[in-house]
Amino acid sequence: MEQYEPDRLSAAQLAAIRRSMTSGRGALTRRSMLRATGVGALALGGLAGLGGCGIPPAKREDEGLAAADHSAAEKRLVFSNWTEYMDVSEDEKRYPTLEEFTGRTGIKVSYTADINDNVEFFGKIKPQLAAGQDTGRDLICVTDWLAARIIRLGWAQQLDPSNLPHAFANLSEQFRSPDWDPGRAHSYPWTGIPTVVAYNARATGGRTVDSVSQLLDDPKLKGRVAFLSEMRDSIGMTLLDLGKDPGAFTDDDFDAAVARLQQAVDRKQIRRFTGNDYTADLDKGDIAACVAWAGDIVQLQNDNPDIKFTVPDSGYIISSDNLLVPAEARHKTNAERLIDHYYRPPVAARLAAYINYVCPVDGVRAELAKIDKSMAENTLILPDAAMAASSHAFRSLSSEEETAYEEKFAKLIGA
């Protein structure tokens, strides 16, 4: 059996997780980051569990073998997702697109918005996965790095393309083959999360901010610039600005990006590294420009016309939240049919109109325009060809790399 690295988290990785949960992407609800409440720190026992204590992290020996599928006899499935990551009715009592799925297929969906953070959720399901047991869930939605870990450990079932005709045909090119799941053998994206440059035009005196170099060097922005406390976003955008590929960088490239940011810290060009709390300062103009998550910008622009965004000529970082069928799930075919349901353009349009993140489904524009023309024209929700071509994913990291890189990044941001 191929030997896999121990699935233990280093002190640097745990520190990065705590940052994410208390102020970063992990602290956010998925529809409106402005309404984020945060989930707080994990209990000590939860963090210890994620470190691998008492649970053998080796790859399953039967990886690749399908669990017994009860879909034909049991017309149901259980779906765990992030909070505010599903369209709801006006009275907030129903999920219209899920109801449509049940009406069309007869498959009932037990939907639970019980994911507030990747690490916390992994702590819930890891004991069962490691023991080769059913988690009680047929479909889950997790972010790139956790999806990669679950797949690497053999804890996600391989999907059957014959049950995914719409998904296979309509998946946007920019999401088709991540390095952690080539050809999307085990996963399909629920939504994309772009990292771009944002600015408050009132605070910049009407000047456009359109590059990381400008953030780092423009004297008129000194002391009013923010970068994100998520390593992959801030380092990834800086790598692009240096002409490096975030999908294929070296240790020296990473060090060069850290040094570039360190220079700006030393010159007090960068005010601070932030989690989602930068939104209030950007809205007020205390931060004039920053590296930002696109979901924030869509929401801020609803109330403040001074909030603008740009995609640097060097490109931008994109990640995704992804649908997987856990090992030993009872209703794999039913779950695959639900994945495929959300790759039907009319359904995908209704979902995108609610959650306001990048839709990974081609052919949605006309359907979304019927709902809201401005959304259909917003490239933060439906990237045009040029924007899609400018996206770059941060490459997968080994455990050793992640430990080393997080330690260097923590030193940079003073964490």
Short mmCIF file of C-alpha atoms in Angstrom, two decimals:
data_model
loop_
_atom_site.label_atom_id
_atom_site.label_comp_id
_atom_site.label_asym_id
_atom_site.label_seq_id
_atom_site.Cartn_x
_atom_site.Cartn_y
_atom_site.Cartn_z
CA MET A 1 0.00 0.00 0.00
CA GLU A 2 1.27 3.45 -0.84
CA GLN A 3 2.48 5.28 2.26
CA TYR A 4 0.76 8.57 3.00
CA GLU A 5 2.10 11.31 5.22
CA PRO A 6 0.71 11.38 8.75
CA ASP A 7 -2.35 13.56 8.90
CA ARG A 8 -1.13 15.51 11.90
CA LEU A 9 -1.23 19.29 12.06
CA SER A 10 1.84 21.22 13.10
CA ALA A 11 1.81 24.14 15.53
CA ALA A 12 2.07 26.50 12.55
CA GLN A 13 -0.88 24.86 10.81
CA LEU A 14 -2.98 24.99 13.97
CA ALA A 15 -2.13 28.67 14.42
CA ALA A 16 -3.23 29.36 10.84
CA ILE A 17 -6.47 27.47 11.49
CA ARG A 18 -7.18 29.57 14.59
CA ARG A 19 -6.64 32.75 12.55
CA SER A 20 -9.03 31.48 9.90
CA MET A 21 -11.70 30.58 12.42
CA THR A 22 -11.57 33.79 14.44
CA SER A 23 -11.11 36.39 11.71
CA GLY A 24 -10.56 34.76 8.34
CA ARG A 25 -12.60 32.87 5.80
CA GLY A 26 -13.43 30.19 8.35
CA ALA A 27 -15.27 32.73 10.48
CA LEU A 28 -17.60 33.74 7.69
CA THR A 29 -21.02 32.73 6.59
CA ARG A 30 -20.96 31.99 2.89
CA ARG A 31 -23.63 34.32 1.58
CA SER A 32 -22.80 37.59 3.30
CA MET A 33 -19.47 38.13 4.93
CA LEU A 34 -20.82 41.37 6.35
CA ARG A 35 -23.20 39.29 8.46
CA ALA A 36 -20.42 37.05 9.72
CA THR A 37 -20.63 36.07 13.37
CA GLY A 38 -17.64 33.75 13.58
CA VAL A 39 -17.63 30.33 15.17
CA GLY A 40 -14.99 31.04 17.79
CA ALA A 41 -12.13 28.76 18.66
CA LEU A 42 -12.44 25.02 18.55
CA ALA A 43 -12.46 23.15 21.80
CA LEU A 44 -9.03 21.87 22.69
CA GLY A 45 -10.19 18.29 22.23
CA GLY A 46 -11.34 19.08 18.71
CA LEU A 47 -7.97 20.47 17.74
CA ALA A 48 -6.22 17.51 19.29
CA GLY A 49 -8.42 15.18 17.29
CA LEU A 50 -7.45 16.93 14.10
CA GLY A 51 -3.83 16.43 15.02
CA GLY A 52 -4.43 12.75 14.50
CA CYS A 53 -4.36 11.63 18.13
CA GLY A 54 -5.60 8.08 18.41
CA ILE A 55 -6.84 7.91 14.82
CA PRO A 56 -4.67 6.20 12.21
CA PRO A 57 -4.53 8.50 9.18
CA ALA A 58 -3.34 5.95 6.66
CA LYS A 59 -5.06 5.67 3.32
CA ARG A 60 -7.92 3.16 3.26
CA GLU A 61 -6.84 -0.12 1.73
CA ASP A 62 -10.17 -0.45 -0.07
CA GLU A 63 -9.96 3.04 -1.57
CA GLY A 64 -11.57 3.06 -4.98
CA LEU A 65 -14.09 0.35 -4.12
CA ALA A 66 -17.65 1.64 -3.99
CA ALA A 67 -19.59 1.19 -0.77
CA ALA A 68 -22.94 -0.58 -0.94
CA ASP A 69 -25.35 1.86 -2.58
CA HIS A 70 -28.92 1.81 -1.29
CA SER A 71 -30.14 4.60 -3.58
CA ALA A 72 -32.56 2.47 -5.59
CA ALA A 73 -34.42 1.22 -2.53
CA GLU A 74 -34.06 4.33 -0.38
CA LYS A 75 -35.15 7.49 -2.18
CA ARG A 76 -33.37 9.89 0.13
CA LEU A 77 -30.03 11.48 0.94
CA VAL A 78 -28.40 13.61 3.64
CA PHE A 79 -26.58 16.81 2.56
CA SER A 80 -24.32 18.87 4.90
CA ASN A 81 -23.48 22.38 3.73
CA TRP A 82 -22.29 25.79 4.95
CA THR A 83 -24.69 28.21 6.59
CA GLU A 84 -26.51 30.57 4.17
CA TYR A 85 -25.22 28.56 1.20
CA MET A 86 -28.60 27.51 -0.22
CA ASP A 87 -31.43 29.54 -1.73
CA VAL A 88 -34.42 29.94 0.58
CA SER A 89 -38.04 31.01 0.11
CA GLU A 90 -39.31 34.45 1.14
CA ASP A 91 -40.62 33.05 4.42
CA GLU A 92 -37.26 31.30 4.97
CA LYS A 93 -39.01 27.97 5.58
CA ARG A 94 -38.29 26.19 2.30
CA TYR A 95 -35.41 25.49 -0.09
CA PRO A 96 -36.95 25.95 -3.56
CA THR A 97 -34.21 24.31 -5.63
CA LEU A 98 -34.13 21.30 -3.30
CA GLU A 99 -37.90 21.02 -3.54
CA GLU A 100 -37.62 21.07 -7.32
CA PHE A 101 -35.11 18.22 -7.16
CA THR A 102 -37.44 16.13 -5.01
CA GLY A 103 -40.38 16.88 -7.28
CA ARG A 104 -38.44 15.81 -10.35
CA THR A 105 -36.73 12.71 -8.93
CA GLY A 106 -38.80 11.63 -5.93
CA ILE A 107 -35.61 11.74 -3.82
CA LYS A 108 -36.08 13.47 -0.46
CA VAL A 109 -33.18 15.56 0.83
CA SER A 110 -32.39 15.96 4.50
CA TYR A 111 -30.52 19.28 4.30
CA THR A 112 -28.44 20.53 7.20
CA ALA A 113 -26.44 23.77 7.33
CA ASP A 114 -24.07 22.37 9.93
CA ILE A 115 -20.71 23.44 8.49
CA ASN A 116 -19.34 26.61 10.08
CA ASP A 117 -15.68 25.84 9.58
CA ASN A 118 -13.71 23.24 7.63
CA VAL A 119 -11.60 22.14 10.58
CA GLU A 120 -14.47 21.88 13.01
CA PHE A 121 -16.50 19.85 10.52
CA PHE A 122 -13.58 17.55 9.76
CA GLY A 123 -13.32 16.92 13.49
CA LYS A 124 -16.92 15.68 13.44
CA ILE A 125 -16.57 13.22 10.58
CA LYS A 126 -12.94 12.09 10.81
CA PRO A 127 -13.43 9.34 13.44
CA GLN A 128 -16.05 7.59 11.30
CA LEU A 129 -14.08 8.02 8.09
CA ALA A 130 -10.89 6.69 9.67
CA ALA A 131 -12.79 3.71 11.08
CA GLY A 132 -14.39 2.89 7.73
CA GLN A 133 -17.85 3.82 8.96
CA ASP A 134 -20.73 5.76 7.44
CA THR A 135 -20.68 9.41 8.57
CA GLY A 136 -24.46 9.63 8.21
CA ARG A 137 -23.97 12.07 5.32
CA ASP A 138 -24.21 11.35 1.60
CA LEU A 139 -22.95 14.71 0.37
CA ILE A 140 -20.67 17.30 1.96
CA CYS A 141 -19.29 20.69 0.87
CA VAL A 142 -15.72 21.57 1.89
CA THR A 143 -12.98 23.96 0.77
CA ASP A 144 -10.12 22.99 -1.55
CA TRP A 145 -7.49 22.08 1.03
CA LEU A 146 -9.83 19.85 3.03
CA ALA A 147 -11.27 18.27 -0.11
CA ALA A 148 -7.69 17.46 -1.13
CA ARG A 149 -6.97 15.89 2.26
CA ILE A 150 -10.11 13.74 2.27
CA ILE A 151 -9.43 12.53 -1.27
CA ARG A 152 -5.76 11.84 -0.51
CA LEU A 153 -6.74 9.70 2.47
CA GLY A 154 -9.14 7.66 0.36
CA TRP A 155 -12.18 8.93 2.23
CA ALA A 156 -14.17 10.19 -0.78
CA GLN A 157 -15.95 7.95 -3.26
CA GLN A 158 -15.13 8.16 -6.94
CA LEU A 159 -18.04 9.67 -8.86
CA ASP A 160 -19.86 7.94 -11.72
CA PRO A 161 -19.89 10.23 -14.80
CA SER A 162 -23.00 8.51 -16.13
CA ASN A 163 -24.98 10.08 -13.28
CA LEU A 164 -23.50 13.52 -13.93
CA PRO A 165 -24.30 14.47 -17.54
CA HIS A 166 -25.09 18.14 -16.83
CA ALA A 167 -22.18 18.51 -14.43
CA PHE A 168 -19.73 16.99 -16.90
CA ALA A 169 -20.99 19.14 -19.77
CA ASN A 170 -21.47 22.44 -17.95
CA LEU A 171 -18.54 22.66 -15.53
CA SER A 172 -16.60 25.85 -16.27
CA GLU A 173 -13.17 25.31 -17.72
CA GLN A 174 -11.37 27.15 -14.90
CA PHE A 175 -12.58 24.56 -12.37
CA ARG A 176 -12.18 21.38 -14.43
CA SER A 177 -8.93 19.87 -13.21
CA PRO A 178 -7.47 20.99 -9.86
CA ASP A 179 -4.15 19.40 -9.02
CA TRP A 180 -5.68 17.72 -5.96
CA ASP A 181 -8.45 15.99 -7.98
CA PRO A 182 -7.44 15.71 -11.65
CA GLY A 183 -10.44 15.49 -13.94
CA ARG A 184 -12.81 15.96 -10.99
CA ALA A 185 -12.92 12.22 -10.33
CA HIS A 186 -14.17 12.73 -6.75
CA SER A 187 -15.57 16.26 -6.54
CA TYR A 188 -17.52 19.05 -8.20
CA PRO A 189 -17.35 22.71 -7.14
CA TRP A 190 -20.34 24.28 -5.43
CA THR A 191 -19.02 27.80 -5.88
CA GLY A 192 -15.81 29.72 -6.54
CA ILE A 193 -14.13 32.22 -4.19
CA PRO A 194 -11.99 34.86 -5.98
CA THR A 195 -9.38 37.05 -4.30
CA VAL A 196 -9.04 40.44 -6.02
CA VAL A 197 -7.86 44.01 -5.40
CA ALA A 198 -10.50 46.33 -3.93
CA TYR A 199 -10.51 50.03 -3.10
CA ASN A 200 -12.71 52.84 -1.85
CA ALA A 201 -12.76 55.44 -4.62
CA ARG A 202 -13.65 58.21 -2.18
CA ALA A 203 -10.64 57.35 -0.04
CA THR A 204 -8.30 57.24 -3.05
CA GLY A 205 -9.55 60.58 -4.39
CA GLY A 206 -11.05 58.85 -7.40
CA ARG A 207 -7.82 57.08 -8.33
CA THR A 208 -7.97 53.47 -9.50
CA VAL A 209 -5.94 50.84 -7.68
CA ASP A 210 -5.28 47.93 -10.00
CA SER A 211 -2.21 45.98 -8.90
CA VAL A 212 -0.46 44.46 -5.92
CA SER A 213 2.58 46.58 -6.79
CA GLN A 214 0.48 49.70 -6.35
CA LEU A 215 -0.73 48.47 -2.98
CA LEU A 216 2.86 47.87 -1.91
CA ASP A 217 4.57 50.91 -3.40
CA ASP A 218 2.16 53.81 -3.99
CA PRO A 219 3.11 56.52 -1.43
CA LYS A 220 -0.40 57.99 -1.59
CA LEU A 221 -1.72 54.74 -0.10
CA LYS A 222 0.88 54.50 2.68
CA GLY A 223 -0.61 53.29 5.92
CA ARG A 224 -4.01 52.66 4.37
CA VAL A 225 -3.40 49.26 2.77
CA ALA A 226 -4.53 45.86 4.05
CA PHE A 227 -3.65 42.32 3.06
CA LEU A 228 -5.41 39.15 4.16
CA SER A 229 -4.28 36.99 7.06
CA GLU A 230 -4.91 33.88 4.92
CA MET A 231 -1.53 32.76 3.59
CA ARG A 232 -2.71 31.38 0.25
CA ASP A 233 -4.52 34.58 -0.67
CA SER A 234 -1.88 37.18 0.24
CA ILE A 235 1.13 35.13 -0.86
CA GLY A 236 -0.67 33.92 -3.97
CA MET A 237 -1.51 37.45 -5.12
CA THR A 238 2.07 38.56 -4.41
CA LEU A 239 3.52 35.61 -6.34
CA LEU A 240 1.42 36.62 -9.33
CA ASP A 241 2.66 40.20 -9.05
CA LEU A 242 6.22 38.88 -9.09
CA GLY A 243 5.50 36.96 -12.29
CA LYS A 244 5.41 33.57 -10.56
CA ASP A 245 2.77 30.87 -10.98
CA PRO A 246 0.97 30.06 -7.69
CA GLY A 247 0.28 26.64 -9.15
CA ALA A 248 3.98 25.81 -9.64
CA PHE A 249 6.16 27.94 -7.37
CA THR A 250 9.34 26.98 -5.53
CA ASP A 251 10.59 27.60 -1.98
CA ASP A 252 12.67 30.48 -3.32
CA ASP A 253 9.60 31.98 -4.99
CA PHE A 254 7.69 31.78 -1.72
CA ASP A 255 10.56 33.45 0.15
CA ALA A 256 10.67 36.22 -2.46
CA ALA A 257 6.95 36.90 -1.94
CA VAL A 258 7.41 37.04 1.83
CA ALA A 259 10.36 39.42 1.43
CA ARG A 260 8.32 41.66 -0.89
CA LEU A 261 5.57 41.94 1.70
CA GLN A 262 8.06 42.36 4.54
CA GLN A 263 9.53 45.42 2.84
CA ALA A 264 6.09 47.01 2.73
CA VAL A 265 5.51 46.15 6.39
CA ASP A 266 8.84 47.71 7.36
CA ARG A 267 8.01 50.89 5.44
CA LYS A 268 4.57 50.95 7.10
CA GLN A 269 2.92 50.83 3.70
CA ILE A 270 0.73 47.96 4.91
CA ARG A 271 -1.51 48.99 7.78
CA ARG A 272 -2.34 45.45 8.83
CA PHE A 273 -3.13 41.89 7.80
CA THR A 274 -6.79 41.20 8.40
CA GLY A 275 -9.51 38.62 8.26
CA ASN A 276 -13.01 39.55 7.24
CA ASP A 277 -12.92 42.57 9.57
CA TYR A 278 -11.31 44.70 6.85
CA THR A 279 -14.75 45.25 5.32
CA ALA A 280 -15.85 47.87 7.85
CA ASP A 281 -12.63 49.86 7.43
CA LEU A 282 -12.83 49.67 3.64
CA ASP A 283 -16.44 50.79 3.74
CA LYS A 284 -15.56 53.80 5.91
CA GLY A 285 -12.42 54.61 3.93
CA ASP A 286 -9.98 54.04 6.80
CA ILE A 287 -8.49 51.40 4.51
CA ALA A 288 -8.18 52.88 1.05
CA ALA A 289 -7.24 49.69 -0.81
CA CYS A 290 -6.63 46.05 -0.08
CA VAL A 291 -6.52 42.46 -1.18
CA ALA A 292 -10.11 41.28 -0.74
CA TRP A 293 -12.52 38.38 -1.13
CA ALA A 294 -14.95 38.97 -3.96
CA GLY A 295 -17.95 37.95 -1.87
CA ASP A 296 -17.26 40.92 0.40
CA ILE A 297 -17.16 43.30 -2.53
CA VAL A 298 -20.48 42.17 -4.00
CA GLN A 299 -22.12 42.79 -0.63
CA LEU A 300 -20.38 46.11 0.06
CA GLN A 301 -21.29 47.46 -3.37
CA ASN A 302 -24.97 46.96 -2.59
CA ASP A 303 -24.78 49.85 -0.12
CA ASN A 304 -21.67 51.81 -1.08
CA PRO A 305 -21.07 52.83 -4.71
CA ASP A 306 -17.54 53.97 -3.83
CA ILE A 307 -16.41 50.37 -3.37
CA LYS A 308 -14.65 49.17 -6.52
CA PHE A 309 -12.62 46.13 -7.51
CA THR A 310 -10.01 45.37 -10.13
CA VAL A 311 -8.40 42.22 -11.46
CA PRO A 312 -4.66 42.90 -11.80
CA ASP A 313 -3.05 42.26 -15.15
CA SER A 314 -1.00 39.59 -13.38
CA GLY A 315 -4.18 37.69 -12.47
CA TYR A 316 -5.97 36.68 -9.28
CA ILE A 317 -6.28 33.74 -6.89
CA ILE A 318 -9.36 31.55 -6.91
CA SER A 319 -10.37 28.72 -4.60
CA SER A 320 -13.58 26.74 -4.40
CA ASP A 321 -15.93 24.93 -2.06
CA ASN A 322 -16.54 21.42 -3.32
CA LEU A 323 -19.13 18.64 -3.18
CA LEU A 324 -17.88 15.16 -2.20
CA VAL A 325 -19.55 11.84 -1.40
CA PRO A 326 -17.90 10.45 1.77
CA ALA A 327 -16.69 6.86 1.91
CA GLU A 328 -19.39 4.42 3.06
CA ALA A 329 -22.22 6.86 2.25
CA ARG A 330 -25.43 4.86 1.70
CA HIS A 331 -26.87 6.89 -1.17
CA LYS A 332 -24.09 7.65 -3.64
CA THR A 333 -26.23 7.64 -6.78
CA ASN A 334 -28.81 9.90 -5.16
CA ALA A 335 -26.03 12.29 -4.17
CA GLU A 336 -24.64 12.27 -7.70
CA ARG A 337 -28.07 13.11 -9.07
CA LEU A 338 -28.28 16.05 -6.68
CA ILE A 339 -24.86 17.31 -7.79
CA ASP A 340 -26.05 17.07 -11.38
CA HIS A 341 -29.25 18.95 -10.50
CA TYR A 342 -27.22 22.01 -9.53
CA TYR A 343 -25.42 21.97 -12.86
CA ARG A 344 -28.67 22.58 -14.74
CA PRO A 345 -28.37 26.28 -15.75
CA PRO A 346 -31.82 27.41 -14.45
CA VAL A 347 -31.11 25.83 -11.08
CA ALA A 348 -27.55 27.13 -10.95
CA ALA A 349 -28.81 30.63 -11.73
CA ARG A 350 -31.24 30.62 -8.81
CA LEU A 351 -28.49 29.44 -6.46
CA ALA A 352 -26.03 32.07 -7.72
CA ALA A 353 -28.63 34.82 -7.33
CA TYR A 354 -28.92 33.96 -3.67
CA ILE A 355 -25.35 33.27 -2.56
CA ASN A 356 -23.51 35.84 -4.77
CA TYR A 357 -20.33 33.84 -5.33
CA VAL A 358 -18.72 32.70 -8.57
CA CYS A 359 -20.99 30.23 -10.33
CA PRO A 360 -18.97 27.27 -11.71
CA VAL A 361 -21.66 26.40 -14.27
CA ASP A 362 -21.43 27.45 -17.92
CA GLY A 363 -24.57 28.61 -19.71
CA VAL A 364 -26.07 30.45 -16.74
CA ARG A 365 -25.94 34.07 -17.92
CA ALA A 366 -29.29 34.20 -19.71
CA GLU A 367 -31.02 32.43 -16.84
CA LEU A 368 -29.49 34.74 -14.23
CA ALA A 369 -30.44 37.82 -16.28
CA LYS A 370 -34.08 36.78 -15.96
CA ILE A 371 -33.66 37.06 -12.19
CA ASP A 372 -31.35 40.07 -11.93
CA LYS A 373 -29.64 41.63 -14.95
CA SER A 374 -26.99 43.35 -12.82
CA MET A 375 -25.92 40.02 -11.33
CA ALA A 376 -25.63 38.49 -14.79
CA GLU A 377 -23.25 41.31 -15.71
CA ASN A 378 -21.19 41.08 -12.51
CA THR A 379 -17.92 39.32 -13.27
CA LEU A 380 -17.50 38.47 -9.58
CA ILE A 381 -20.47 36.13 -10.00
CA LEU A 382 -20.17 35.18 -13.67
CA PRO A 383 -16.60 35.76 -14.84
CA ASP A 384 -16.27 36.65 -18.49
CA ALA A 385 -13.72 34.81 -20.61
CA ALA A 386 -10.94 37.27 -19.83
CA MET A 387 -11.50 37.11 -16.08
CA ALA A 388 -11.78 33.33 -16.05
CA ALA A 389 -8.50 33.11 -17.96
CA SER A 390 -6.84 35.32 -15.33
CA SER A 391 -7.64 32.99 -12.43
CA HIS A 392 -4.96 30.92 -10.73
CA ALA A 393 -5.27 28.26 -8.04
CA PHE A 394 -2.71 28.00 -5.25
CA ARG A 395 -1.04 24.60 -5.60
CA SER A 396 -1.49 21.79 -3.14
CA LEU A 397 1.09 21.67 -0.36
CA SER A 398 2.70 18.75 1.40
CA SER A 399 2.42 18.75 5.17
CA GLU A 400 6.09 19.75 5.41
CA GLU A 401 5.62 22.65 3.00
CA GLU A 402 2.52 23.89 4.76
CA THR A 403 4.29 23.87 8.12
CA ALA A 404 7.30 25.77 6.78
CA TYR A 405 5.24 28.28 4.83
CA GLU A 406 2.80 28.98 7.64
CA GLU A 407 5.68 29.57 10.05
CA LYS A 408 7.22 32.14 7.71
CA PHE A 409 3.88 33.80 7.05
CA ALA A 410 3.02 33.96 10.75
CA LYS A 411 6.31 35.74 11.41
CA LEU A 412 5.54 38.19 8.60
CA ILE A 413 2.11 39.16 9.90
CA GLY A 414 3.10 39.10 13.56
CA ALA A 415 0.75 36.25 14.45
#
